[in-house]
Amino acid sequence: MLKPPKPDDALRARLRAYAKESPRYGYRRAAATLRTEGYRINDKHVYRLWKELELQVPQRRKAWRRVGEATNGCHRLKAERPNHIWAYDFLSDQTACGKTLKILAIVDEFTREPLALHVASSIRSGDVVGVLRTLFVER
């Protein structure tokens, strides 16, 4: 004896086909597409069928960067001894009267020792070069 087809069998088949055609789209986009094709269906119904069919959008794979030597590959190195790698950062703060202060902080990556803190109302590239030059001479 033949079983009568379920009312959602055609919809299930269309959802499987849609997931195969467009693997990066989820159930909401599938519902919108089905509505443009003439199906009278809401998102909740599509979501229930989507879960029932165990369809899902595949997770994006993380793009791994190649590890190795590069011309400017210091950001990939680990500090092995004091003074091997220095890190610098620019910070800003405000005084009580509202004046802005810029701060250049330079830190030794291995020892986490602060090497320099340069505070000024504005820091230009010449100021950074001057601070680094004095650090090179001292260290």
mmCIF file of N, CA and C in Angstrom:
data_model
loop_
_atom_site.group_PDB
_atom_site.id
_atom_site.type_symbol
_atom_site.label_atom_id
_atom_site.label_comp_id
_atom_site.label_asym_id
_atom_site.label_seq_id
_atom_site.Cartn_x
_atom_site.Cartn_y
_atom_site.Cartn_z
ATOM 1 N N MET A 1 0.832 -1.175 0.000
ATOM 2 C CA MET A 1 0.000 0.000 0.000
ATOM 3 C C MET A 1 0.885 1.249 0.000
ATOM 4 N N LEU A 2 0.598 2.174 -0.866
ATOM 5 C CA LEU A 2 1.382 3.397 -0.981
ATOM 6 C C LEU A 2 0.946 4.414 0.062
ATOM 7 N N LYS A 3 1.936 5.063 0.625
ATOM 8 C CA LYS A 3 1.643 6.125 1.588
ATOM 9 C C LYS A 3 1.367 7.414 0.828
ATOM 10 N N PRO A 4 0.404 8.185 1.256
ATOM 11 C CA PRO A 4 0.179 9.472 0.582
ATOM 12 C C PRO A 4 1.340 10.420 0.886
ATOM 13 N N PRO A 5 1.720 11.235 -0.074
ATOM 14 C CA PRO A 5 2.841 12.140 0.174
ATOM 15 C C PRO A 5 2.481 13.175 1.236
ATOM 16 N N LYS A 6 3.491 13.505 2.045
ATOM 17 C CA LYS A 6 3.298 14.532 3.070
ATOM 18 C C LYS A 6 3.176 15.887 2.382
ATOM 19 N N PRO A 7 2.491 16.828 2.996
ATOM 20 C CA PRO A 7 2.300 18.116 2.329
ATOM 21 C C PRO A 7 3.607 18.891 2.122
ATOM 22 N N ASP A 8 4.642 18.603 2.905
ATOM 23 C CA ASP A 8 5.888 19.367 2.804
ATOM 24 C C ASP A 8 6.981 18.634 2.023
ATOM 25 N N ASP A 9 6.660 17.504 1.390
ATOM 26 C CA ASP A 9 7.699 16.747 0.691
ATOM 27 C C ASP A 9 8.331 17.555 -0.442
ATOM 28 N N ALA A 10 7.518 18.244 -1.223
ATOM 29 C CA ALA A 10 8.066 19.050 -2.314
ATOM 30 C C ALA A 10 8.912 20.197 -1.758
ATOM 31 N N LEU A 11 8.457 20.756 -0.652
ATOM 32 C CA LEU A 11 9.201 21.841 -0.021
ATOM 33 C C LEU A 11 10.535 21.345 0.531
ATOM 34 N N ARG A 12 10.517 20.162 1.141
ATOM 35 C CA ARG A 12 11.769 19.582 1.651
ATOM 36 C C ARG A 12 12.768 19.358 0.507
ATOM 37 N N ALA A 13 12.272 18.808 -0.595
ATOM 38 C CA ALA A 13 13.155 18.563 -1.739
ATOM 39 C C ALA A 13 13.717 19.880 -2.269
ATOM 40 N N ARG A 14 12.887 20.922 -2.328
ATOM 41 C CA ARG A 14 13.359 22.222 -2.820
ATOM 42 C C ARG A 14 14.381 22.824 -1.864
ATOM 43 N N LEU A 15 14.178 22.647 -0.542
ATOM 44 C CA LEU A 15 15.146 23.160 0.435
ATOM 45 C C LEU A 15 16.488 22.445 0.308
ATOM 46 N N ARG A 16 16.448 21.122 0.114
ATOM 47 C CA ARG A 16 17.707 20.381 -0.079
ATOM 48 C C ARG A 16 18.436 20.892 -1.321
ATOM 49 N N ALA A 17 17.687 21.069 -2.392
ATOM 50 C CA ALA A 17 18.295 21.559 -3.625
ATOM 51 C C ALA A 17 18.853 22.971 -3.439
ATOM 52 N N TYR A 18 18.114 23.812 -2.731
ATOM 53 C CA TYR A 18 18.572 25.186 -2.497
ATOM 54 C C TYR A 18 19.853 25.193 -1.665
ATOM 55 N N ALA A 19 19.906 24.353 -0.636
ATOM 56 C CA ALA A 19 21.110 24.295 0.204
ATOM 57 C C ALA A 19 22.308 23.802 -0.594
ATOM 58 N N LYS A 20 22.071 22.955 -1.579
ATOM 59 C CA LYS A 20 23.162 22.471 -2.424
ATOM 60 C C LYS A 20 23.600 23.560 -3.411
ATOM 61 N N GLU A 21 22.624 24.307 -3.959
ATOM 62 C CA GLU A 21 22.933 25.382 -4.906
ATOM 63 C C GLU A 21 23.680 26.528 -4.235
ATOM 64 N N SER A 22 23.225 26.909 -3.052
ATOM 65 C CA SER A 22 23.775 28.079 -2.356
ATOM 66 C C SER A 22 24.163 27.695 -0.934
ATOM 67 N N PRO A 23 25.311 27.060 -0.757
ATOM 68 C CA PRO A 23 25.670 26.568 0.577
ATOM 69 C C PRO A 23 25.960 27.665 1.597
ATOM 70 N N ARG A 24 26.255 28.897 1.149
ATOM 71 C CA ARG A 24 26.576 29.964 2.097
ATOM 72 C C ARG A 24 25.348 30.704 2.592
ATOM 73 N N TYR A 25 24.150 30.374 2.079
ATOM 74 C CA TYR A 25 22.926 31.037 2.497
ATOM 75 C C TYR A 25 22.207 30.201 3.535
ATOM 76 N N GLY A 26 21.513 30.857 4.436
ATOM 77 C CA GLY A 26 20.799 30.179 5.499
ATOM 78 C C GLY A 26 19.310 30.085 5.221
ATOM 79 N N TYR A 27 18.573 29.740 6.271
ATOM 80 C CA TYR A 27 17.142 29.478 6.103
ATOM 81 C C TYR A 27 16.362 30.746 5.775
ATOM 82 N N ARG A 28 16.802 31.905 6.260
ATOM 83 C CA ARG A 28 16.065 33.142 5.965
ATOM 84 C C ARG A 28 16.124 33.481 4.478
ATOM 85 N N ARG A 29 17.296 33.364 3.904
ATOM 86 C CA ARG A 29 17.436 33.632 2.470
ATOM 87 C C ARG A 29 16.680 32.579 1.673
ATOM 88 N N ALA A 30 16.705 31.323 2.165
ATOM 89 C CA ALA A 30 15.952 30.267 1.494
ATOM 90 C C ALA A 30 14.464 30.592 1.520
ATOM 91 N N ALA A 31 13.949 31.057 2.646
ATOM 92 C CA ALA A 31 12.528 31.408 2.753
ATOM 93 C C ALA A 31 12.179 32.531 1.795
ATOM 94 N N ALA A 32 13.039 33.531 1.707
ATOM 95 C CA ALA A 32 12.784 34.639 0.786
ATOM 96 C C ALA A 32 12.770 34.155 -0.661
ATOM 97 N N THR A 33 13.711 33.284 -0.994
ATOM 98 C CA THR A 33 13.760 32.741 -2.352
ATOM 99 C C THR A 33 12.522 31.909 -2.659
ATOM 100 N N LEU A 34 12.103 31.088 -1.696
ATOM 101 C CA LEU A 34 10.905 30.267 -1.898
ATOM 102 C C LEU A 34 9.671 31.146 -2.106
ATOM 103 N N ARG A 35 9.605 32.253 -1.388
ATOM 104 C CA ARG A 35 8.466 33.158 -1.557
ATOM 105 C C ARG A 35 8.460 33.788 -2.946
ATOM 106 N N THR A 36 9.658 34.109 -3.478
ATOM 107 C CA THR A 36 9.710 34.664 -4.831
ATOM 108 C C THR A 36 9.357 33.610 -5.875
ATOM 109 N N GLU A 37 9.548 32.333 -5.518
ATOM 110 C CA GLU A 37 9.187 31.249 -6.430
ATOM 111 C C GLU A 37 7.697 30.918 -6.361
ATOM 112 N N GLY A 38 6.983 31.538 -5.431
ATOM 113 C CA GLY A 38 5.544 31.338 -5.376
ATOM 114 C C GLY A 38 5.039 30.542 -4.187
ATOM 115 N N TYR A 39 5.917 30.044 -3.350
ATOM 116 C CA TYR A 39 5.478 29.326 -2.150
ATOM 117 C C TYR A 39 4.895 30.326 -1.158
ATOM 118 N N ARG A 40 3.809 29.957 -0.514
ATOM 119 C CA ARG A 40 3.248 30.781 0.559
ATOM 120 C C ARG A 40 3.723 30.165 1.869
ATOM 121 N N ILE A 41 4.794 30.735 2.403
ATOM 122 C CA ILE A 41 5.460 30.112 3.552
ATOM 123 C C ILE A 41 6.103 31.208 4.390
ATOM 124 N N ASN A 42 6.177 30.980 5.708
ATOM 125 C CA ASN A 42 6.834 31.964 6.565
ATOM 126 C C ASN A 42 8.182 31.419 7.040
ATOM 127 N N ASP A 43 8.974 32.297 7.645
ATOM 128 C CA ASP A 43 10.329 31.927 8.067
ATOM 129 C C ASP A 43 10.333 30.823 9.113
ATOM 130 N N LYS A 44 9.369 30.835 10.019
ATOM 131 C CA LYS A 44 9.359 29.819 11.085
ATOM 132 C C LYS A 44 9.163 28.417 10.525
ATOM 133 N N HIS A 45 8.311 28.303 9.523
ATOM 134 C CA HIS A 45 8.078 26.994 8.911
ATOM 135 C C HIS A 45 9.343 26.512 8.195
ATOM 136 N N VAL A 46 9.991 27.416 7.469
ATOM 137 C CA VAL A 46 11.238 27.066 6.786
ATOM 138 C C VAL A 46 12.306 26.693 7.805
ATOM 139 N N TYR A 47 12.363 27.419 8.925
ATOM 140 C CA TYR A 47 13.351 27.111 9.956
ATOM 141 C C TYR A 47 13.124 25.714 10.522
ATOM 142 N N ARG A 48 11.855 25.360 10.771
ATOM 143 C CA ARG A 48 11.546 24.027 11.312
ATOM 144 C C ARG A 48 11.987 22.940 10.328
ATOM 145 N N LEU A 49 11.685 23.120 9.051
ATOM 146 C CA LEU A 49 12.098 22.137 8.045
ATOM 147 C C LEU A 49 13.618 22.115 7.874
ATOM 148 N N TRP A 50 14.227 23.278 7.935
ATOM 149 C CA TRP A 50 15.688 23.390 7.804
ATOM 150 C C TRP A 50 16.378 22.574 8.898
ATOM 151 N N LYS A 51 15.886 22.701 10.132
ATOM 152 C CA LYS A 51 16.458 21.954 11.248
ATOM 153 C C LYS A 51 16.136 20.467 11.131
ATOM 154 N N GLU A 52 14.935 20.157 10.692
ATOM 155 C CA GLU A 52 14.518 18.768 10.538
ATOM 156 C C GLU A 52 15.397 18.057 9.507
ATOM 157 N N LEU A 53 15.750 18.761 8.428
ATOM 158 C CA LEU A 53 16.605 18.192 7.385
ATOM 159 C C LEU A 53 18.087 18.260 7.742
ATOM 160 N N GLU A 54 18.389 18.873 8.895
ATOM 161 C CA GLU A 54 19.767 19.032 9.392
ATOM 162 C C GLU A 54 20.638 19.780 8.386
ATOM 163 N N LEU A 55 20.054 20.801 7.779
ATOM 164 C CA LEU A 55 20.816 21.666 6.880
ATOM 165 C C LEU A 55 21.455 22.768 7.707
ATOM 166 N N GLN A 56 22.636 23.166 7.323
ATOM 167 C CA GLN A 56 23.270 24.288 8.014
ATOM 168 C C GLN A 56 24.313 24.909 7.113
ATOM 169 N N VAL A 57 24.581 26.155 7.384
ATOM 170 C CA VAL A 57 25.605 26.870 6.640
ATOM 171 C C VAL A 57 26.953 26.407 7.172
ATOM 172 N N PRO A 58 27.875 25.982 6.310
ATOM 173 C CA PRO A 58 29.172 25.527 6.803
ATOM 174 C C PRO A 58 29.951 26.667 7.444
ATOM 175 N N GLN A 59 30.690 26.345 8.483
ATOM 176 C CA GLN A 59 31.496 27.342 9.169
ATOM 177 C C GLN A 59 32.616 27.807 8.249
ATOM 178 N N ARG A 60 32.908 29.096 8.320
ATOM 179 C CA ARG A 60 34.024 29.613 7.529
ATOM 180 C C ARG A 60 35.328 29.083 8.105
ATOM 181 N N ARG A 61 36.216 28.698 7.222
ATOM 182 C CA ARG A 61 37.524 28.239 7.666
ATOM 183 C C ARG A 61 38.417 29.445 7.896
ATOM 184 N N LYS A 62 39.189 29.388 8.954
ATOM 185 C CA LYS A 62 40.098 30.484 9.262
ATOM 186 C C LYS A 62 41.270 30.440 8.279
ATOM 187 N N ALA A 63 41.572 31.574 7.697
ATOM 188 C CA ALA A 63 42.687 31.664 6.764
ATOM 189 C C ALA A 63 43.974 31.768 7.575
ATOM 190 N N TRP A 64 44.779 30.743 7.496
ATOM 191 C CA TRP A 64 46.037 30.730 8.249
ATOM 192 C C TRP A 64 47.093 31.473 7.456
ATOM 193 N N ARG A 65 47.839 32.286 8.173
ATOM 194 C CA ARG A 65 48.937 32.990 7.537
ATOM 195 C C ARG A 65 50.155 32.096 7.543
ATOM 196 N N ARG A 66 50.932 32.214 6.504
ATOM 197 C CA ARG A 66 52.135 31.400 6.440
ATOM 198 C C ARG A 66 53.142 31.882 7.481
ATOM 199 N N VAL A 67 53.706 30.948 8.203
ATOM 200 C CA VAL A 67 54.725 31.287 9.188
ATOM 201 C C VAL A 67 56.075 31.157 8.505
ATOM 202 N N GLY A 68 56.889 32.128 8.688
ATOM 203 C CA GLY A 68 58.203 32.064 8.072
ATOM 204 C C GLY A 68 58.841 33.432 8.086
ATOM 205 N N GLU A 69 59.925 33.525 7.417
ATOM 206 C CA GLU A 69 60.653 34.781 7.364
ATOM 207 C C GLU A 69 60.014 35.690 6.325
ATOM 208 N N ALA A 70 59.961 36.944 6.640
ATOM 209 C CA ALA A 70 59.465 37.945 5.706
ATOM 210 C C ALA A 70 60.348 39.171 5.824
ATOM 211 N N THR A 71 60.226 40.062 4.882
ATOM 212 C CA THR A 71 61.040 41.269 4.901
ATOM 213 C C THR A 71 60.768 42.070 6.165
ATOM 214 N N ASN A 72 59.496 42.223 6.509
ATOM 215 C CA ASN A 72 59.126 42.962 7.705
ATOM 216 C C ASN A 72 58.320 42.040 8.612
ATOM 217 N N GLY A 73 58.867 40.889 8.928
ATOM 218 C CA GLY A 73 58.120 39.881 9.662
ATOM 219 C C GLY A 73 58.345 39.918 11.160
ATOM 220 N N CYS A 74 58.685 41.072 11.723
ATOM 221 C CA CYS A 74 58.964 41.130 13.156
ATOM 222 C C CYS A 74 57.706 40.874 13.980
ATOM 223 N N HIS A 75 56.512 41.083 13.424
ATOM 224 C CA HIS A 75 55.297 40.853 14.194
ATOM 225 C C HIS A 75 55.047 39.369 14.429
ATOM 226 N N ARG A 76 55.769 38.492 13.741
ATOM 227 C CA ARG A 76 55.599 37.053 13.925
ATOM 228 C C ARG A 76 56.653 36.469 14.872
ATOM 229 N N LEU A 77 57.634 37.255 15.257
ATOM 230 C CA LEU A 77 58.710 36.746 16.104
ATOM 231 C C LEU A 77 58.313 36.761 17.578
ATOM 232 N N LYS A 78 58.900 35.865 18.345
ATOM 233 C CA LYS A 78 58.743 35.867 19.792
ATOM 234 C C LYS A 78 60.040 36.397 20.385
ATOM 235 N N ALA A 79 59.919 37.208 21.423
ATOM 236 C CA ALA A 79 61.111 37.767 22.059
ATOM 237 C C ALA A 79 61.875 36.651 22.777
ATOM 238 N N GLU A 80 63.172 36.543 22.509
ATOM 239 C CA GLU A 80 63.995 35.478 23.082
ATOM 240 C C GLU A 80 64.924 35.973 24.185
ATOM 241 N N ARG A 81 65.151 37.287 24.238
ATOM 242 C CA ARG A 81 66.062 37.859 25.237
ATOM 243 C C ARG A 81 65.705 39.337 25.395
ATOM 244 N N PRO A 82 66.207 39.972 26.439
ATOM 245 C CA PRO A 82 65.950 41.413 26.592
ATOM 246 C C PRO A 82 66.507 42.200 25.398
ATOM 247 N N ASN A 83 65.812 43.246 25.021
ATOM 248 C CA ASN A 83 66.174 44.127 23.909
ATOM 249 C C ASN A 83 66.109 43.438 22.540
ATOM 250 N N HIS A 84 65.465 42.304 22.457
ATOM 251 C CA HIS A 84 65.316 41.626 21.173
ATOM 252 C C HIS A 84 64.188 42.261 20.365
ATOM 253 N N ILE A 85 63.035 42.458 21.022
ATOM 254 C CA ILE A 85 61.891 43.063 20.347
ATOM 255 C C ILE A 85 61.289 44.126 21.248
ATOM 256 N N TRP A 86 61.057 45.291 20.667
ATOM 257 C CA TRP A 86 60.386 46.370 21.371
ATOM 258 C C TRP A 86 59.018 46.583 20.729
ATOM 259 N N ALA A 87 58.060 46.952 21.551
ATOM 260 C CA ALA A 87 56.730 47.287 21.050
ATOM 261 C C ALA A 87 56.431 48.732 21.424
ATOM 262 N N TYR A 88 55.714 49.428 20.545
ATOM 263 C CA TYR A 88 55.345 50.801 20.870
ATOM 264 C C TYR A 88 53.860 51.002 20.603
ATOM 265 N N ASP A 89 53.295 51.960 21.299
ATOM 266 C CA ASP A 89 51.877 52.249 21.167
ATOM 267 C C ASP A 89 51.661 53.735 21.420
ATOM 268 N N PHE A 90 50.652 54.279 20.791
ATOM 269 C CA PHE A 90 50.281 55.672 21.004
ATOM 270 C C PHE A 90 48.984 55.701 21.809
ATOM 271 N N LEU A 91 48.983 56.466 22.881
ATOM 272 C CA LEU A 91 47.820 56.607 23.743
ATOM 273 C C LEU A 91 47.447 58.081 23.794
ATOM 274 N N SER A 92 46.223 58.349 24.216
ATOM 275 C CA SER A 92 45.844 59.745 24.413
ATOM 276 C C SER A 92 45.000 59.846 25.671
ATOM 277 N N ASP A 93 45.074 61.006 26.293
ATOM 278 C CA ASP A 93 44.333 61.255 27.523
ATOM 279 C C ASP A 93 43.995 62.741 27.565
ATOM 280 N N GLN A 94 43.141 63.110 28.508
ATOM 281 C CA GLN A 94 42.766 64.518 28.644
ATOM 282 C C GLN A 94 43.092 64.995 30.049
ATOM 283 N N THR A 95 43.496 66.255 30.140
ATOM 284 C CA THR A 95 43.717 66.859 31.448
ATOM 285 C C THR A 95 42.372 67.317 32.008
ATOM 286 N N ALA A 96 42.382 67.792 33.242
ATOM 287 C CA ALA A 96 41.141 68.253 33.874
ATOM 288 C C ALA A 96 40.550 69.454 33.141
ATOM 289 N N CYS A 97 41.393 70.263 32.522
ATOM 290 C CA CYS A 97 40.889 71.430 31.801
ATOM 291 C C CYS A 97 40.491 71.100 30.365
ATOM 292 N N GLY A 98 40.633 69.849 29.941
ATOM 293 C CA GLY A 98 40.175 69.431 28.626
ATOM 294 C C GLY A 98 41.241 69.391 27.554
ATOM 295 N N LYS A 99 42.490 69.687 27.903
ATOM 296 C CA LYS A 99 43.567 69.653 26.920
ATOM 297 C C LYS A 99 43.954 68.197 26.643
ATOM 298 N N THR A 100 44.184 67.860 25.374
ATOM 299 C CA THR A 100 44.523 66.493 24.983
ATOM 300 C C THR A 100 46.023 66.265 25.092
ATOM 301 N N LEU A 101 46.394 65.131 25.641
ATOM 302 C CA LEU A 101 47.790 64.725 25.739
ATOM 303 C C LEU A 101 47.992 63.446 24.942
ATOM 304 N N LYS A 102 49.087 63.393 24.201
ATOM 305 C CA LYS A 102 49.463 62.190 23.458
ATOM 306 C C LYS A 102 50.615 61.528 24.197
ATOM 307 N N ILE A 103 50.601 60.196 24.234
ATOM 308 C CA ILE A 103 51.637 59.454 24.948
ATOM 309 C C ILE A 103 52.209 58.397 24.021
ATOM 310 N N LEU A 104 53.524 58.368 23.901
ATOM 311 C CA LEU A 104 54.221 57.320 23.165
ATOM 312 C C LEU A 104 54.821 56.388 24.208
ATOM 313 N N ALA A 105 54.396 55.136 24.215
ATOM 314 C CA ALA A 105 54.908 54.150 25.169
ATOM 315 C C ALA A 105 55.702 53.102 24.402
ATOM 316 N N ILE A 106 56.926 52.856 24.848
ATOM 317 C CA ILE A 106 57.778 51.826 24.240
ATOM 318 C C ILE A 106 58.121 50.817 25.326
ATOM 319 N N VAL A 107 57.909 49.523 25.020
ATOM 320 C CA VAL A 107 58.062 48.442 26.005
ATOM 321 C C VAL A 107 58.942 47.348 25.425
ATOM 322 N N ASP A 108 59.779 46.758 26.271
ATOM 323 C CA ASP A 108 60.561 45.582 25.890
ATOM 324 C C ASP A 108 59.645 44.359 25.998
ATOM 325 N N GLU A 109 59.496 43.624 24.891
ATOM 326 C CA GLU A 109 58.564 42.496 24.868
ATOM 327 C C GLU A 109 58.986 41.358 25.793
ATOM 328 N N PHE A 110 60.269 41.134 25.973
ATOM 329 C CA PHE A 110 60.736 40.000 26.771
ATOM 330 C C PHE A 110 60.569 40.259 28.262
ATOM 331 N N THR A 111 61.025 41.426 28.717
ATOM 332 C CA THR A 111 60.974 41.727 30.156
ATOM 333 C C THR A 111 59.725 42.497 30.554
ATOM 334 N N ARG A 112 58.979 43.004 29.587
ATOM 335 C CA ARG A 112 57.797 43.850 29.822
ATOM 336 C C ARG A 112 58.171 45.130 30.550
ATOM 337 N N GLU A 113 59.417 45.533 30.427
ATOM 338 C CA GLU A 113 59.911 46.751 31.066
ATOM 339 C C GLU A 113 59.558 47.956 30.192
ATOM 340 N N PRO A 114 58.987 49.006 30.789
ATOM 341 C CA PRO A 114 58.732 50.204 29.991
ATOM 342 C C PRO A 114 60.049 50.918 29.700
ATOM 343 N N LEU A 115 60.380 51.091 28.446
ATOM 344 C CA LEU A 115 61.643 51.715 28.073
ATOM 345 C C LEU A 115 61.512 53.223 27.974
ATOM 346 N N ALA A 116 60.366 53.702 27.497
ATOM 347 C CA ALA A 116 60.189 55.142 27.345
ATOM 348 C C ALA A 116 58.718 55.490 27.371
ATOM 349 N N LEU A 117 58.423 56.633 27.974
ATOM 350 C CA LEU A 117 57.096 57.240 27.921
ATOM 351 C C LEU A 117 57.311 58.691 27.515
ATOM 352 N N HIS A 118 56.899 59.032 26.327
ATOM 353 C CA HIS A 118 57.059 60.391 25.819
ATOM 354 C C HIS A 118 55.681 61.030 25.792
ATOM 355 N N VAL A 119 55.500 62.111 26.542
ATOM 356 C CA VAL A 119 54.205 62.785 26.647
ATOM 357 C C VAL A 119 54.330 64.174 26.027
ATOM 358 N N ALA A 120 53.381 64.501 25.147
ATOM 359 C CA ALA A 120 53.363 65.819 24.515
ATOM 360 C C ALA A 120 51.945 66.111 24.038
ATOM 361 N N SER A 121 51.716 67.376 23.670
ATOM 362 C CA SER A 121 50.384 67.716 23.159
ATOM 363 C C SER A 121 50.195 67.165 21.745
ATOM 364 N N SER A 122 51.285 67.010 21.003
ATOM 365 C CA SER A 122 51.228 66.328 19.712
ATOM 366 C C SER A 122 52.555 65.623 19.514
ATOM 367 N N ILE A 123 52.507 64.456 18.914
ATOM 368 C CA ILE A 123 53.727 63.678 18.672
ATOM 369 C C ILE A 123 53.867 63.513 17.165
ATOM 370 N N ARG A 124 54.955 64.021 16.633
ATOM 371 C CA ARG A 124 55.213 63.915 15.206
ATOM 372 C C ARG A 124 56.247 62.811 14.961
ATOM 373 N N SER A 125 56.428 62.469 13.707
ATOM 374 C CA SER A 125 57.348 61.377 13.377
ATOM 375 C C SER A 125 58.769 61.693 13.824
ATOM 376 N N GLY A 126 59.162 62.966 13.761
ATOM 377 C CA GLY A 126 60.500 63.344 14.228
ATOM 378 C C GLY A 126 60.672 63.098 15.715
ATOM 379 N N ASP A 127 59.597 63.305 16.492
ATOM 380 C CA ASP A 127 59.654 63.025 17.929
ATOM 381 C C ASP A 127 59.866 61.533 18.185
ATOM 382 N N VAL A 128 59.162 60.697 17.429
ATOM 383 C CA VAL A 128 59.290 59.240 17.583
ATOM 384 C C VAL A 128 60.711 58.808 17.237
ATOM 385 N N VAL A 129 61.234 59.336 16.142
ATOM 386 C CA VAL A 129 62.603 58.996 15.731
ATOM 387 C C VAL A 129 63.592 59.435 16.797
ATOM 388 N N GLY A 130 63.401 60.623 17.381
ATOM 389 C CA GLY A 130 64.308 61.104 18.432
ATOM 390 C C GLY A 130 64.278 60.215 19.665
ATOM 391 N N VAL A 131 63.083 59.782 20.093
ATOM 392 C CA VAL A 131 62.975 58.894 21.264
ATOM 393 C C VAL A 131 63.641 57.559 20.968
ATOM 394 N N LEU A 132 63.400 57.019 19.778
ATOM 395 C CA LEU A 132 64.024 55.740 19.415
ATOM 396 C C LEU A 132 65.546 55.877 19.315
ATOM 397 N N ARG A 133 66.021 57.015 18.796
ATOM 398 C CA ARG A 133 67.464 57.222 18.671
ATOM 399 C C ARG A 133 68.129 57.218 20.050
ATOM 400 N N THR A 134 67.519 57.907 21.023
ATOM 401 C CA THR A 134 68.108 57.908 22.370
ATOM 402 C C THR A 134 68.044 56.521 23.002
ATOM 403 N N LEU A 135 66.981 55.763 22.731
ATOM 404 C CA LEU A 135 66.902 54.390 23.255
ATOM 405 C C LEU A 135 67.971 53.505 22.649
ATOM 406 N N PHE A 136 68.227 53.655 21.331
ATOM 407 C CA PHE A 136 69.257 52.856 20.691
ATOM 408 C C PHE A 136 70.622 53.139 21.293
ATOM 409 N N VAL A 137 70.874 54.421 21.577
ATOM 410 C CA VAL A 137 72.168 54.792 22.163
ATOM 411 C C VAL A 137 72.290 54.228 23.579
ATOM 412 N N GLU A 138 71.215 54.331 24.372
ATOM 413 C CA GLU A 138 71.254 53.834 25.763
ATOM 414 C C GLU A 138 71.358 52.319 25.823
ATOM 415 N N ARG A 139 70.668 51.638 24.942
ATOM 416 C CA ARG A 139 70.574 50.167 25.027
ATOM 417 C C ARG A 139 71.592 49.479 24.155
#
